């Protein structure tokens, strides 16, 4: 993908070119992409939140459009079969509008089944979508030989996509500042969450993932899923992992804040901030992302040692004996884009295969060497997780831990700092997230 052309037209032309090449290589004549269908709760008439097929969003900036299709044929404009029901119970998709309209052959339908006439094509069809999107004879076959080629390329963003992702970080940044201010004012988790939504203009429905809004010990729960309605008696620390979306592209940002009145936690936070920035700088063309993950363990080990949390062990031993994994038990990050955990992170080549995770690191989500245009998260953490600490305490290495210090720091839960970072062809990476915070007023 060409990352210097920032136009949507350029993005679409690139997709067409890649799809034509992928069709030729995999022996298909045309590609049909189903946006997906709404699904309903068992024995109920309430739909789950619609999740569009990411392949559909890749072509069109449309996120709330079930039962629509894209038809890609070599040498033709993409055909968009746009479902717009006559529905007085809900707000149907608006009339097609936006720049994309002029670049496609548009067909508007009011019944899902009416798509059939516009999907009928000669030759072998690759049909990409969830099984539930099947329409008569048009059943998704998701051919791996074609999908591998598309997923491999999707990791590297076009100029237009990078623009959406910069905007997604800019949309989230004021939310993070509003959330921090609410924390400092003593707000409850739910109040902080509402402040975030207000400042980003998002509703819960259109967030790219459920916000993690955690106070005190809750900061130790990696994917803390609740929002307490009670204000805590003492609000010591605050971890927020919250993103935003623009035209279907996500940001994924974490900040950890304290009141600044505890020297030990303050020093730990400052050390993690410094480590995170150094790790961001490791995002370079050709670097094996697994090495950034292993570098994080060495840095966390150094911090555990410098802060006096683990004593009488070298930083190297802290890593090799698995002690750093007690405090940093997740991966350093993942591909980001149309999905928060974008697909294709383990591919060995464009034809498929798997690049293994480093032994002992089961939660890493990206093992590929970095290429220009890839957007990844860099999200080191250091947590005091009771269940993992209990296991460490039962091992010989547990004798080297200052448990009184751990008990004190556990009241703050933990720290995670997460930025969205684009790899460049040469030199230092672009930090979409820090850039977004830097242009905030005041
Ligand atoms: N927000 C989920 C993650 O950071 O991967
Ligand atoms: Mn993330
Ligand atoms: Mn996150």
PDB file of N, CA and C in Angstrom, residues 1 25 51 72 74 122-123 126 131 181 224 249 252 280 285 302 318 337 425:
ATOM      1  N   UNK A   1       0.844  -1.212   0.000  1.00  0.00           N
ATOM      2  CA  UNK A   1       0.000   0.000   0.000  1.00  0.00           C
ATOM      3  C   UNK A   1       0.878   1.260   0.000  1.00  0.00           C
ATOM      4  N   UNK A  25      -3.868 -14.934  -8.279  1.00  0.00           N
ATOM      5  CA  UNK A  25      -2.969 -15.930  -7.664  1.00  0.00           C
ATOM      6  C   UNK A  25      -3.724 -17.094  -7.054  1.00  0.00           C
ATOM      7  N   UNK A  51     -21.487  -6.161  14.452  1.00  0.00           N
ATOM      8  CA  UNK A  51     -20.033  -6.103  14.215  1.00  0.00           C
ATOM      9  C   UNK A  51     -19.779  -6.337  12.731  1.00  0.00           C
ATOM     10  N   UNK A  72     -16.219  -7.305  -6.144  1.00  0.00           N
ATOM     11  CA  UNK A  72     -14.960  -6.856  -6.744  1.00  0.00           C
ATOM     12  C   UNK A  72     -14.646  -7.752  -7.944  1.00  0.00           C
ATOM     13  N   UNK A  74     -12.108  -7.949 -11.572  1.00  0.00           N
ATOM     14  CA  UNK A  74     -10.992  -7.313 -12.281  1.00  0.00           C
ATOM     15  C   UNK A  74     -11.502  -6.393 -13.396  1.00  0.00           C
ATOM     16  N   UNK A 122     -20.284 -14.881 -13.499  1.00  0.00           N
ATOM     17  CA  UNK A 122     -19.698 -16.132 -13.998  1.00  0.00           C
ATOM     18  C   UNK A 122     -18.377 -16.436 -13.293  1.00  0.00           C
ATOM     19  N   UNK A 123     -17.985 -17.704 -13.302  1.00  0.00           N
ATOM     20  CA  UNK A 123     -16.664 -18.082 -12.793  1.00  0.00           C
ATOM     21  C   UNK A 123     -16.672 -18.466 -11.334  1.00  0.00           C
ATOM     22  N   UNK A 126     -15.000 -16.027  -4.787  1.00  0.00           N
ATOM     23  CA  UNK A 126     -14.526 -16.061  -3.398  1.00  0.00           C
ATOM     24  C   UNK A 126     -15.519 -15.213  -2.603  1.00  0.00           C
ATOM     25  N   UNK A 131     -20.524 -16.970   8.421  1.00  0.00           N
ATOM     26  CA  UNK A 131     -21.430 -17.991   7.903  1.00  0.00           C
ATOM     27  C   UNK A 131     -22.876 -17.484   7.880  1.00  0.00           C
ATOM     28  N   UNK A 181      -9.024  14.159  34.831  1.00  0.00           N
ATOM     29  CA  UNK A 181      -9.528  15.245  35.688  1.00  0.00           C
ATOM     30  C   UNK A 181     -10.642  14.745  36.599  1.00  0.00           C
ATOM     31  N   UNK A 224     -10.362  -5.402  33.224  1.00  0.00           N
ATOM     32  CA  UNK A 224     -11.414  -5.087  34.207  1.00  0.00           C
ATOM     33  C   UNK A 224     -12.674  -4.626  33.473  1.00  0.00           C
ATOM     34  N   UNK A 249     -11.876   2.743  11.989  1.00  0.00           N
ATOM     35  CA  UNK A 249     -10.496   2.528  12.442  1.00  0.00           C
ATOM     36  C   UNK A 249     -10.380   2.894  13.917  1.00  0.00           C
ATOM     37  N   UNK A 252      -6.309   2.696  20.488  1.00  0.00           N
ATOM     38  CA  UNK A 252      -6.268   1.801  21.658  1.00  0.00           C
ATOM     39  C   UNK A 252      -5.209   2.383  22.593  1.00  0.00           C
ATOM     40  N   UNK A 280       8.804   2.345  22.464  1.00  0.00           N
ATOM     41  CA  UNK A 280       8.215   2.928  21.254  1.00  0.00           C
ATOM     42  C   UNK A 280       9.313   3.176  20.219  1.00  0.00           C
ATOM     43  N   UNK A 285      11.593  -0.343  11.015  1.00  0.00           N
ATOM     44  CA  UNK A 285      11.487  -1.228   9.857  1.00  0.00           C
ATOM     45  C   UNK A 285      12.432  -2.428  10.015  1.00  0.00           C
ATOM     46  N   UNK A 302      14.637  -4.766  35.124  1.00  0.00           N
ATOM     47  CA  UNK A 302      15.522  -3.703  35.633  1.00  0.00           C
ATOM     48  C   UNK A 302      14.760  -2.794  36.601  1.00  0.00           C
ATOM     49  N   UNK A 318      15.900 -12.399  36.734  1.00  0.00           N
ATOM     50  CA  UNK A 318      14.479 -12.045  36.945  1.00  0.00           C
ATOM     51  C   UNK A 318      13.658 -12.445  35.722  1.00  0.00           C
ATOM     52  N   UNK A 337      -5.915  -1.543  13.780  1.00  0.00           N
ATOM     53  CA  UNK A 337      -6.470  -0.977  12.547  1.00  0.00           C
ATOM     54  C   UNK A 337      -7.971  -1.070  12.541  1.00  0.00           C
ATOM     55  N   UNK A 425       9.452   3.699   7.002  1.00  0.00           N
ATOM     56  CA  UNK A 425      10.468   3.016   6.184  1.00  0.00           C
ATOM     57  C   UNK A 425      11.850   3.227   6.769  1.00  0.00           C
TER      58      UNK A 425
END
